[in-house]
Short mmCIF file of C-alpha atoms and ligand atoms in Angstrom, two decimals:
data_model
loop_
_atom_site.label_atom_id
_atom_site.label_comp_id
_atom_site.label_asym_id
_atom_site.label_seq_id
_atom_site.Cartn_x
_atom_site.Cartn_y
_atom_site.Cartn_z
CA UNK A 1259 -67.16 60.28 -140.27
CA UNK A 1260 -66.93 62.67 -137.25
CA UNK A 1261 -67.19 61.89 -133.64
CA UNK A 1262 -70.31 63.90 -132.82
CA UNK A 1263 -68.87 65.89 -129.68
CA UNK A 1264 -71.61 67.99 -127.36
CA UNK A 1265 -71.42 71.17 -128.89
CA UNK A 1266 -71.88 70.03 -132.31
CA UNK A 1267 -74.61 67.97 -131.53
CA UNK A 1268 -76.84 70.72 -130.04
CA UNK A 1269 -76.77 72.54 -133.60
CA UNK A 1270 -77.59 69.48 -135.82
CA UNK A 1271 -81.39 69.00 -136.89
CA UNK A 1272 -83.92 67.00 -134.82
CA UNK A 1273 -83.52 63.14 -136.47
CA UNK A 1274 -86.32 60.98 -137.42
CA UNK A 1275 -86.71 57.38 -137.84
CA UNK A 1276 -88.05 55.02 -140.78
CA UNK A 1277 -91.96 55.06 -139.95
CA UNK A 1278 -92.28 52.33 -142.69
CA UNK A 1279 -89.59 49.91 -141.99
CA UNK A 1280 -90.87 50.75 -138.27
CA UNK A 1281 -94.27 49.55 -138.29
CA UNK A 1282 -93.47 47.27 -140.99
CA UNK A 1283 -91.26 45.32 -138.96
CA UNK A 1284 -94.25 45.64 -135.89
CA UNK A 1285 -97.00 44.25 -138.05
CA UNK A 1286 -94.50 41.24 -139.54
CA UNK A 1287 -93.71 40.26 -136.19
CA UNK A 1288 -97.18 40.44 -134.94
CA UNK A 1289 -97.82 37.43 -137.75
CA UNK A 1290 -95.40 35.30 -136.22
CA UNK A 1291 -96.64 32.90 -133.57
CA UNK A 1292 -100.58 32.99 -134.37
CA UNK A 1293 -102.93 29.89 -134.34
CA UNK A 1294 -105.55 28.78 -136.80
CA UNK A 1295 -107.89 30.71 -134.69
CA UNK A 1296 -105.97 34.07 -135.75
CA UNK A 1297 -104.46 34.67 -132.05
CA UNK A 1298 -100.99 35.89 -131.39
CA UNK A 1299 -99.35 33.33 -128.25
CA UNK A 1300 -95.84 33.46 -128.02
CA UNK A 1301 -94.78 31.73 -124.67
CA UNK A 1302 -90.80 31.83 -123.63
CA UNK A 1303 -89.08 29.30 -125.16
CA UNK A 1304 -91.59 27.90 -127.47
CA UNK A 1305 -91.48 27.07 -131.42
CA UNK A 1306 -93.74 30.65 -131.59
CA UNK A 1307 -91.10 31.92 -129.49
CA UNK A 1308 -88.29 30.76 -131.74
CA UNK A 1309 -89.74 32.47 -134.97
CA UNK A 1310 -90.17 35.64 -133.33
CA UNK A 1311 -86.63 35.28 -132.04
CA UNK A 1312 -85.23 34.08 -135.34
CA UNK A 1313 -86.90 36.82 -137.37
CA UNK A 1314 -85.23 39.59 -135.09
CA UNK A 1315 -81.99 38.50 -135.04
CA UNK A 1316 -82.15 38.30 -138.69
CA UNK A 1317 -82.96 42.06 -138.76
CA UNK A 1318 -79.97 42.68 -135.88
CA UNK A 1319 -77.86 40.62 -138.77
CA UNK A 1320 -78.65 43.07 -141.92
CA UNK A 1321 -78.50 45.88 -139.32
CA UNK A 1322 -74.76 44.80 -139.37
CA UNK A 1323 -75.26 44.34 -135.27
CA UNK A 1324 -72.64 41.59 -133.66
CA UNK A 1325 -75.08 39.81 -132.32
CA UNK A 1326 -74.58 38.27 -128.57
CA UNK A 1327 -77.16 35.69 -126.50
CA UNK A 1328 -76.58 34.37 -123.28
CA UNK A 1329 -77.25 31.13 -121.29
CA UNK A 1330 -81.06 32.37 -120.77
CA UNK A 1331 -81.65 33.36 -123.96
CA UNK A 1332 -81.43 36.93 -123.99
CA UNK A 1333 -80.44 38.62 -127.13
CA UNK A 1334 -78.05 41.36 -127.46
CA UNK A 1335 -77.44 43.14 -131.02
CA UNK A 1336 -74.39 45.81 -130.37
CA UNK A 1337 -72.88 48.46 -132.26
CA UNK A 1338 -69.89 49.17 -131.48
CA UNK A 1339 -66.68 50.91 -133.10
CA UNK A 1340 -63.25 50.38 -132.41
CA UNK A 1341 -63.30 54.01 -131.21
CA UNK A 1342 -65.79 53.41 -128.80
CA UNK A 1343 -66.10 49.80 -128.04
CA UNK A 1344 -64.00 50.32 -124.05
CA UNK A 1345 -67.39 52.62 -123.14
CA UNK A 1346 -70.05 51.35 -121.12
CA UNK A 1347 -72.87 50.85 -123.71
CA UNK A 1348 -76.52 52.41 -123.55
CA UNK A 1349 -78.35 49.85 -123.80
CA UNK A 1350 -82.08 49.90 -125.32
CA UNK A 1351 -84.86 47.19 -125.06
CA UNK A 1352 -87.69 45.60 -123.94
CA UNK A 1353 -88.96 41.73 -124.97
CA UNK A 1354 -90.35 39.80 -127.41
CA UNK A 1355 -92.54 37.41 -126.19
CA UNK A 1356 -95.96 37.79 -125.31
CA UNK A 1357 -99.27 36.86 -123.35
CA UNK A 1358 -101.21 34.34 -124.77
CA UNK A 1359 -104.28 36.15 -127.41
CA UNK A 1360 -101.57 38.74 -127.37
CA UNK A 1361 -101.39 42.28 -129.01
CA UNK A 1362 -98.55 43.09 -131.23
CA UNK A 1363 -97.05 46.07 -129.29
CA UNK A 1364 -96.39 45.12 -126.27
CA UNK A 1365 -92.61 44.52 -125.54
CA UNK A 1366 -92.14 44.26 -129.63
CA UNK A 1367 -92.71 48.02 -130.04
CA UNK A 1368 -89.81 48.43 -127.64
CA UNK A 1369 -87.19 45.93 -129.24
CA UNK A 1370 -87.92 47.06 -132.72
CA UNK A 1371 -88.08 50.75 -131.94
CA UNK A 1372 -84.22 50.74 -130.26
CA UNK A 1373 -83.36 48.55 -133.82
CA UNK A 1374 -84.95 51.59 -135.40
CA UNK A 1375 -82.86 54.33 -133.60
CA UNK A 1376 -79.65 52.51 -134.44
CA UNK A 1377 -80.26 52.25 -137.74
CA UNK A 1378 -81.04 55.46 -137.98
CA UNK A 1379 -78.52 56.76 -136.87
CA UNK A 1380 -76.08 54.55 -138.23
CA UNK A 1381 -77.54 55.74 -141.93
CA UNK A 1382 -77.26 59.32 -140.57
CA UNK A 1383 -73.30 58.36 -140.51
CA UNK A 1384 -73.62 59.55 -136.29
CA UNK A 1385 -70.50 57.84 -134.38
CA UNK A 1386 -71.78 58.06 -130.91
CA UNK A 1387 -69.09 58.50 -128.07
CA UNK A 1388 -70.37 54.71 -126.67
CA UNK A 1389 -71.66 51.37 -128.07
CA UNK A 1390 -75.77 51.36 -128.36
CA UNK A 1391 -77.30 48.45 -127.74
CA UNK A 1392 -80.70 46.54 -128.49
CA UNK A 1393 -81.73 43.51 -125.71
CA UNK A 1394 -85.06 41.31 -126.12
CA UNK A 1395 -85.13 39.84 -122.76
CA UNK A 1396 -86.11 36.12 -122.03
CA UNK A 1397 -90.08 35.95 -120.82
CA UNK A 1398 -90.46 38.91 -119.46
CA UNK A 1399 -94.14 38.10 -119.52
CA UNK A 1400 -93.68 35.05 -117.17
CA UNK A 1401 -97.27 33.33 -118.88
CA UNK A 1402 -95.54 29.84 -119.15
CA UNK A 1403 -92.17 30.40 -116.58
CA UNK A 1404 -92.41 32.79 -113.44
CA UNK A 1405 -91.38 35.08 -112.24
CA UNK A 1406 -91.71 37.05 -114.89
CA UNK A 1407 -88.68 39.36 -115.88
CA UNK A 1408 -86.86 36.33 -116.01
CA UNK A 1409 -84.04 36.99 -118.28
CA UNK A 1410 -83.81 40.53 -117.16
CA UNK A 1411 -83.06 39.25 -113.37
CA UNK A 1412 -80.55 36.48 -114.67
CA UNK A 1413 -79.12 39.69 -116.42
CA UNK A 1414 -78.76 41.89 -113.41
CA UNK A 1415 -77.26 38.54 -111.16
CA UNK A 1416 -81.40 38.52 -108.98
CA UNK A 1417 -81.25 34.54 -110.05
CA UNK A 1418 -78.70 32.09 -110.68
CA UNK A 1419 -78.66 31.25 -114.37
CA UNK A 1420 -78.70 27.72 -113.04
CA UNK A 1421 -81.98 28.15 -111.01
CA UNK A 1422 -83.47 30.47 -113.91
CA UNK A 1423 -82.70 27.45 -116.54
CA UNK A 1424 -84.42 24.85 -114.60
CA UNK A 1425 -87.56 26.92 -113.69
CA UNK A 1426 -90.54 24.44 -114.31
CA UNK A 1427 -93.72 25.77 -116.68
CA UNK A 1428 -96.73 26.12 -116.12
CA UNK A 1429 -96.56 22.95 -118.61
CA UNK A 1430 -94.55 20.94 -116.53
CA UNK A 1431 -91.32 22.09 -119.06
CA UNK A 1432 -87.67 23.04 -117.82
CA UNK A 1433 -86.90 26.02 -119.28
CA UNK A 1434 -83.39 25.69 -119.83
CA UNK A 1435 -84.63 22.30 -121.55
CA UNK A 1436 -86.83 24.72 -123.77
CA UNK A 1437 -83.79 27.21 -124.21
CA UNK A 1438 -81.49 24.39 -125.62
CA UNK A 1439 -84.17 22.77 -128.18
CA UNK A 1440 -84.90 26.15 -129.96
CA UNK A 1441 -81.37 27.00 -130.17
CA UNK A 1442 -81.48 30.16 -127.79
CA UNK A 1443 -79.19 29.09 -124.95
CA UNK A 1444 -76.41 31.01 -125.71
CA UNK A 1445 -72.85 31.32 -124.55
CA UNK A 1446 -72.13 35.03 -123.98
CA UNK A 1447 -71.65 35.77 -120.58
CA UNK A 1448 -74.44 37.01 -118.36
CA UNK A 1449 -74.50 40.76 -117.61
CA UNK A 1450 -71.91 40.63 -120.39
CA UNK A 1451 -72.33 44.58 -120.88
CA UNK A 1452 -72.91 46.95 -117.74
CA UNK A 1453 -75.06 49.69 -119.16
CA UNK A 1454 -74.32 53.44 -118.83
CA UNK A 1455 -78.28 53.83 -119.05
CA UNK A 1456 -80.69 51.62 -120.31
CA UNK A 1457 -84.28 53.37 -121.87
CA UNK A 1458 -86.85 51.30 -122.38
CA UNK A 1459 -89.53 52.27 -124.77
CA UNK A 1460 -93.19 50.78 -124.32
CA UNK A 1461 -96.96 51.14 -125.07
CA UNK A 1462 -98.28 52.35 -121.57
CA UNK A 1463 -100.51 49.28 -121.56
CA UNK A 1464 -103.27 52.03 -119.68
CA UNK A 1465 -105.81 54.58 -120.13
CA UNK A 1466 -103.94 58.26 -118.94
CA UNK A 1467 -101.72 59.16 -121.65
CA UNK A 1468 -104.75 58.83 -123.87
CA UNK A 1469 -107.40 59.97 -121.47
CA UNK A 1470 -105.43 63.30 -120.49
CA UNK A 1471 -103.91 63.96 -124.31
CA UNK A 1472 -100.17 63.73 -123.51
CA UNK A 1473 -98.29 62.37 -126.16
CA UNK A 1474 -95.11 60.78 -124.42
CA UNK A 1475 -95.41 59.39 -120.34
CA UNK A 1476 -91.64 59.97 -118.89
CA UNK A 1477 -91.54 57.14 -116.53
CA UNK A 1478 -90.29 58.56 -113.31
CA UNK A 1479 -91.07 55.15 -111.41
CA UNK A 1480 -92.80 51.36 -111.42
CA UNK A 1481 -95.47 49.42 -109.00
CA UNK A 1482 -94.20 46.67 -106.54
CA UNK A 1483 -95.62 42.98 -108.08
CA UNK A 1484 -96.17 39.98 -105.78
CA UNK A 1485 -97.31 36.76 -107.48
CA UNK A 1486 -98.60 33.80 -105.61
CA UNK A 1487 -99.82 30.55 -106.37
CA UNK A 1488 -103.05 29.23 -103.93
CA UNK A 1489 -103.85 25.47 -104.23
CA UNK A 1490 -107.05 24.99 -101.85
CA UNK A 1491 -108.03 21.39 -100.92
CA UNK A 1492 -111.25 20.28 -99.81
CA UNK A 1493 -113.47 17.31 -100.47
CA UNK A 1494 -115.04 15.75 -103.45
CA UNK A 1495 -118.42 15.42 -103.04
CA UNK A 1496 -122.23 14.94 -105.07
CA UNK A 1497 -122.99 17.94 -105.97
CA UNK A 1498 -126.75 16.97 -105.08
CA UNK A 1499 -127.06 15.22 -102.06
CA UNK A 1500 -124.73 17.23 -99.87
CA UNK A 1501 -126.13 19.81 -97.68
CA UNK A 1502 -124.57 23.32 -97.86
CA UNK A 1503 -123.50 23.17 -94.61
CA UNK A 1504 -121.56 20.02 -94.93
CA UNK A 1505 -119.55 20.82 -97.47
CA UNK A 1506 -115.39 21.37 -98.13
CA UNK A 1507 -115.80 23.03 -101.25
CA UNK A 1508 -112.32 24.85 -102.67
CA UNK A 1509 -114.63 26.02 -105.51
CA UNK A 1510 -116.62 28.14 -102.80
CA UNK A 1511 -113.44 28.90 -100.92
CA UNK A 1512 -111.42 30.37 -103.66
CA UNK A 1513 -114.78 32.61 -105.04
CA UNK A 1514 -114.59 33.61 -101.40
CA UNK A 1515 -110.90 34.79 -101.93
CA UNK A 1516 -111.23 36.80 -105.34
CA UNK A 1517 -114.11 38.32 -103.44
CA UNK A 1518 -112.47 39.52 -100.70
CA UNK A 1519 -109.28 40.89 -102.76
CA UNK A 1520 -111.66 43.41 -104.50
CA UNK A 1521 -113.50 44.34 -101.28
CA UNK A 1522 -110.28 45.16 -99.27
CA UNK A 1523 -108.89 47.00 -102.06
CA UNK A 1524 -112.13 49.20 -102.30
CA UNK A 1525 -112.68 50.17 -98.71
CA UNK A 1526 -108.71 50.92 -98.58
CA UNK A 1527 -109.24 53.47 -101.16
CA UNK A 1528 -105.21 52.92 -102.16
CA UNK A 1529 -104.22 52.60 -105.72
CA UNK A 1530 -103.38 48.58 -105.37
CA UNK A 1531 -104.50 45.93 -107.91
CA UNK A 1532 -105.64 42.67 -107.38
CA UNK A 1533 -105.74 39.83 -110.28
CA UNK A 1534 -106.72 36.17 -110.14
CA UNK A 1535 -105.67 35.72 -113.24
CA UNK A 1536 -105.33 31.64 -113.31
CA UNK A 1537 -108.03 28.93 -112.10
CA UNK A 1538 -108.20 25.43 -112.12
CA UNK A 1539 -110.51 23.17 -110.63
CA UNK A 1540 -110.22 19.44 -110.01
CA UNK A 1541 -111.85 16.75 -110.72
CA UNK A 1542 -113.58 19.63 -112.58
CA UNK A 1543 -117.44 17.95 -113.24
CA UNK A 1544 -120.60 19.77 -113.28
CA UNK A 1545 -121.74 17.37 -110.66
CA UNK A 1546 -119.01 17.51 -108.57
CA UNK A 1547 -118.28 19.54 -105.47
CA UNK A 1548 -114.24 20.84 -106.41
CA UNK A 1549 -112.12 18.47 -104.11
CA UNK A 1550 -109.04 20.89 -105.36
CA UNK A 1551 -109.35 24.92 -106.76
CA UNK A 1552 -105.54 26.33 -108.12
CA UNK A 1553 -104.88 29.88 -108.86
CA UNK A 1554 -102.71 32.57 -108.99
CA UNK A 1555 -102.97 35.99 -107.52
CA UNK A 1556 -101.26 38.87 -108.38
CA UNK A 1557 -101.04 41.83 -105.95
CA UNK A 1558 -99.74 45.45 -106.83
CA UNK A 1559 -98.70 48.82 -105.58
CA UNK A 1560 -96.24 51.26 -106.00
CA UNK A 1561 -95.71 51.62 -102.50
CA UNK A 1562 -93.76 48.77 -101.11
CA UNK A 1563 -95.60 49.04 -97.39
CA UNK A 1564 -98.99 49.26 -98.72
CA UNK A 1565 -98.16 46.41 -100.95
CA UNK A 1566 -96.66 44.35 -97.77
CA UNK A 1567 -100.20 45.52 -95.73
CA UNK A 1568 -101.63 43.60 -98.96
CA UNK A 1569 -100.40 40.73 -98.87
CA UNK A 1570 -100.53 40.14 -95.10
CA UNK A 1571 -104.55 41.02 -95.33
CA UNK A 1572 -104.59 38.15 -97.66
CA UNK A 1573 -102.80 35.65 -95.69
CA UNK A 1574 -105.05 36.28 -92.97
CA UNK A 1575 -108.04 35.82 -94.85
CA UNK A 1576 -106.81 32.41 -95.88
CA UNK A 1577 -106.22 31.29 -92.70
CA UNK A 1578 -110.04 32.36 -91.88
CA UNK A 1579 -111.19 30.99 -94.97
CA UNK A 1580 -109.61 27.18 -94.36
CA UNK A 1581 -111.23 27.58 -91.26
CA UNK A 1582 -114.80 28.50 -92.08
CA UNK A 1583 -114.82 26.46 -94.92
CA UNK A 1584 -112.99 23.31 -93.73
CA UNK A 1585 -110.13 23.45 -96.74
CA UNK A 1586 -106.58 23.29 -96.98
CA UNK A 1587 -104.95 25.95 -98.13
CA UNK A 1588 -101.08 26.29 -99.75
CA UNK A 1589 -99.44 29.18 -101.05
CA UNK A 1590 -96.30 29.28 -103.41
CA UNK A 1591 -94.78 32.59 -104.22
CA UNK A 1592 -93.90 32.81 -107.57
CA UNK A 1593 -92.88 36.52 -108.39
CA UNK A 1594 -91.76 39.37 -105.66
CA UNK A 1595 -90.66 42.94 -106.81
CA UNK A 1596 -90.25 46.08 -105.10
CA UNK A 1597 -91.35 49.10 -106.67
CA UNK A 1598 -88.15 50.73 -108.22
CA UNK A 1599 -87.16 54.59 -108.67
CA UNK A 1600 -85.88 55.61 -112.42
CA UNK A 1601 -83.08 57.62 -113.04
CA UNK A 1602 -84.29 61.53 -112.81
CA UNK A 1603 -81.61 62.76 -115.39
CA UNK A 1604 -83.27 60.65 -118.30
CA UNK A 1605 -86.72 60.81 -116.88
CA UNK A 1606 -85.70 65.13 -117.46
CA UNK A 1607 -83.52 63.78 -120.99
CA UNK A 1608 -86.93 62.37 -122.31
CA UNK A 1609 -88.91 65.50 -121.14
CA UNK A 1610 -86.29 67.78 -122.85
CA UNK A 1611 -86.90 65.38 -125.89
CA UNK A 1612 -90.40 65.37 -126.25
CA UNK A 1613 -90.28 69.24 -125.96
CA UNK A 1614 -87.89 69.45 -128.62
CA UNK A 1615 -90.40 67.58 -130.80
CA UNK A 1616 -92.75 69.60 -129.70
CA UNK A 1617 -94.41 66.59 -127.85
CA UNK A 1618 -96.70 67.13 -124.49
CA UNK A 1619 -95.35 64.59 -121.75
CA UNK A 1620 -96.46 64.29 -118.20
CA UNK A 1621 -94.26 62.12 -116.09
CA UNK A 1622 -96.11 58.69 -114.76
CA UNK A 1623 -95.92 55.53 -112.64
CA UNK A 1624 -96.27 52.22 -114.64
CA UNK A 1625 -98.45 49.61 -113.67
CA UNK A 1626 -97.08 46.96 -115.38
CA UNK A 1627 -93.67 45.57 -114.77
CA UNK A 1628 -91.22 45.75 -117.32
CA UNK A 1629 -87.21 44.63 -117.74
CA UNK A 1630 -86.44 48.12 -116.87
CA UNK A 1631 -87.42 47.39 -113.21
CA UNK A 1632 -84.41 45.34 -113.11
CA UNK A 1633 -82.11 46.85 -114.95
CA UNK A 1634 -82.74 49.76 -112.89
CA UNK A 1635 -80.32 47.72 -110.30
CA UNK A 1636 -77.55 48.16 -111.99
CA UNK A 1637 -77.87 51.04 -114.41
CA UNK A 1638 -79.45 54.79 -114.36
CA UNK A 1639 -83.09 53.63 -116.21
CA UNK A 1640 -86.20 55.27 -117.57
CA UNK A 1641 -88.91 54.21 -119.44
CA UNK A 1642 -90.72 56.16 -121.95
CA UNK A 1643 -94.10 55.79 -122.71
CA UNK A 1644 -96.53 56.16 -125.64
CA UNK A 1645 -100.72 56.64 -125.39
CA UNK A 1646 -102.89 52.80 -126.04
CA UNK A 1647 -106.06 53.01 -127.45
CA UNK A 1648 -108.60 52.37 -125.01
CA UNK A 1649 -106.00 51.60 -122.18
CA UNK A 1650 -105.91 48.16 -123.64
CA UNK A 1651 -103.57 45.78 -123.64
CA UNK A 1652 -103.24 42.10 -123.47
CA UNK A 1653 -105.56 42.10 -125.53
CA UNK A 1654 -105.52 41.69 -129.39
CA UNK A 1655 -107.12 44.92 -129.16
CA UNK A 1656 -103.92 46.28 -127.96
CA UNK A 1657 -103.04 49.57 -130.36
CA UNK A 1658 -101.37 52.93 -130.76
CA UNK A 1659 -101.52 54.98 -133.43
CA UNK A 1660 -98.70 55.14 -136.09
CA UNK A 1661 -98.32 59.20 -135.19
CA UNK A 1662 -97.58 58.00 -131.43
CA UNK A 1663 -95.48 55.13 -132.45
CA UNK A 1664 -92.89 57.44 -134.32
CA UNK A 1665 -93.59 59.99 -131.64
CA UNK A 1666 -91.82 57.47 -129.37
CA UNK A 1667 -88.96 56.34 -131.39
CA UNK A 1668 -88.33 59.67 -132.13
CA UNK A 1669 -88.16 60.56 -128.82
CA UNK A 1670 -86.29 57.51 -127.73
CA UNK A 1671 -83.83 58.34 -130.81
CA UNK A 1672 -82.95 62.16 -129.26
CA UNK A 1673 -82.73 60.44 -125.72
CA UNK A 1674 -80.14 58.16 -127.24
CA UNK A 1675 -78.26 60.82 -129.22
CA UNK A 1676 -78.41 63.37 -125.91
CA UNK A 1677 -77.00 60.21 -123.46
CA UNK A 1678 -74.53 58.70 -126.09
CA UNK A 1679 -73.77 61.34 -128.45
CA UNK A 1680 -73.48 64.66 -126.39
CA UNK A 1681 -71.65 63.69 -123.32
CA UNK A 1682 -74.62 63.24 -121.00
CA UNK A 1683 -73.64 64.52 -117.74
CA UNK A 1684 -75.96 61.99 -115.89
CA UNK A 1685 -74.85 59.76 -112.95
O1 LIG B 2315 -97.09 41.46 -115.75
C1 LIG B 2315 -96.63 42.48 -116.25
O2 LIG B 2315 -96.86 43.57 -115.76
C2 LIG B 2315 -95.79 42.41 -117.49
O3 LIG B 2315 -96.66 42.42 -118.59
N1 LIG B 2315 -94.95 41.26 -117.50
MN1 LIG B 2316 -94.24 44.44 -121.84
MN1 LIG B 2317 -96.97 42.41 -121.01
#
């Protein structure tokens, strides 16, 4: 086999993945992890978790991948060759776990895209100039464990492995507990393999790439996410005898704050999101004023001082809130991430792909965070994006269209042949 050098590469033929054993491999995994009601959950570290895990490192294992996992679970299939192995990988990915009532793209389309463009191009006989490698990050979703990005941020050295193992769940689990019992706390060493570039390849989750008829979204940049957890405590009382005006109700008080998130975001016409996502009442009757309300709130914007503006607004409104409404009121953060640049020489590598396919890209911010907005710490990153139906996602709705799917790999598969095989001139 040759070692593809740059000039050679420029004259070979455009390559194109395995659409089949592409979407075949989506639609398997989306079967693994559903209930009797039909709906996809598969929290970090779970038995759900485990089967999706254990069914993709089974395909890293025919792939003829060595496959690597580390103390928090991330998994690592590499191909290497003794002529390349001393080069700093690129490194390809996304995650495998999901919401809960999940869709089957999200993350998964990623993971089994970058399995796709190795294989590809390991049947095409190409010996790139560095090791390519596919990573399925540990709860990037951050449902069950936050922050979310977990295993991505243990990666890059944002968390001790030690703190990141014994994160608590929503369920009152230890992660690292979790980890250990489905066999996925491995022994490779964190950040084993410094990436030359890391691409990650992902459903947009959002409305524009379908809404404006572009085919691929070359990720230039990603929104700032700040998580918080808001425990309110007022009084229990009978939901009948006590006069409006005399009550502590954290029911009333947290409707208050939801409210008020939406409000401020409208009249500051700025592009930030608001989410209360998660809410629990206690003692939770009918008849019973809520002596406790629990939720979560989850703030966005790409801009890190409008996101700070955010979150002070809200801290203030609390304070007025436990005033006027005679509550206590607690915050925990749970999540905090700055908005994050990408790398403009693969942001331009994926444009020059897509046009060389013959694809129409626009370039794009992403709304939702992804493991590429920490491995953008350490490494040149870009993410590439492909249209979802109806902006959905989340969702079991969640969909893109086969065409778009290979549109992506395809693109992702030139990016990886331009950066690994043609002596990419990037940072
Ligand atoms: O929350 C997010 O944006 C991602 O889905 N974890
Ligand atoms: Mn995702
Ligand atoms: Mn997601």
């Amino acid at each position: 086999m040759t070692r593809n050098t740059h000039e050679s590469r420029t004259q070979m033929p455009l390559h194109s993945i395995d659409v089949a054993r592409l979407t075949g491999r989506i639609r398997e995994l989306g079967e693994i992890g559903r209930d009797p009601q039909g709906q996809l959950t598969r929290l970090a570290g779970s038995d759900n978790d485990k089967a999706g895990r254990d069914r993709f490192v089974g395909w890293l294992e025919t792939a003829g991948l060595e496959v690597a996992i580390d103390p928090i679970g991330n998994i690592f299939g590499i191909w290497r060759d003794e002529g390349n192995a001393d080069a700093a990988p690129v490194m390809l990915g996304s995650h495998i776990d999901t919401v809960i009532n999940a869709g089957i793209y999200d993350g998964c389309y990623g993971v089994l895209a970058a399995l796709e463009v190795i294989e590809t191009l390991k049947g095409r006989g190409v010996v790139p100039d560095r090791p390519v490698v596919v990573a399925a990050f540990t709860n990037e979703e951050g449902v069950r464990y936050a922050p979310d990005m977990l295993g991505s941020l243990v990666y890059v050295g944002g968390l001790p492995i030690e703190a990141a193992l014994a994160t608590i769940g929503t369920d009152g689990s230890v992660l690292g507990e979790e980890l250990e019992r489905i066999g996925y706390a491995g022994d490779a060493e964190p950040g084993l393999l410094r990436p030359h570039a890391y691409v990650e390849l992902h459903i947009e989750q959002g409305p524009v790439l379908e809404r404006e008829g572009f085919a691929i979204g070359a990720v230039e940049n990603l929104q700032g996410i700040s998580w918080q957890r808001v425990t309110i405590d007022g009084v229990a009382n009978h939901a009948g005898t006590t006069p409006m005006a005399m009550r502590n109700d954290a029911g009333l008080a947290a409707a208050r704050i939801g409210l008020f998130l939406r409000e401020h975001i409208a009249l500051s016409n700025a592009p930030s999101v608001a989410t209360v996502g998660t809410m629990r009442f206690e003692p939770d009757a009918i008849n019973v004023i809520p002596s406790r309300a629990t939720f979560t709130v989850d703030l966005r914007d790409p801009d890190e001082d409008r996101l700070q503006v955010l979150e002070a607004a809200l801290a203030d409104f609390l304070v007025r809130v436990a005033a006027e409404e005679g509550v206590e009121i607690s915050v925990e953060r749970l999540a905090r991430f700055q908005p994050v640049g990408f790398d403009q020489c693969i942001v331009e590598a994926i444009e020059a792909s897509a046009k060389a396919h013959g694809l129409k890209s626009r370039r794009m911010t992403s709304g939702a965070g992804h493991d590429a907005q920490m491995i953008a710490r350490i490494a040149p990153t870009a993410m590439i994006f492909v249209p979802s139906r109806d902006g959905i996602s989340h969702n079991p709705r969640e969909h893109t269209e086969p065409a778009d799917l290979v549109a992506g790999a395809n693109v992702l598969l030139d990016v990886v042949e331009r950066i690994a095989c043609r002596g990419w001139k990037g940072n």
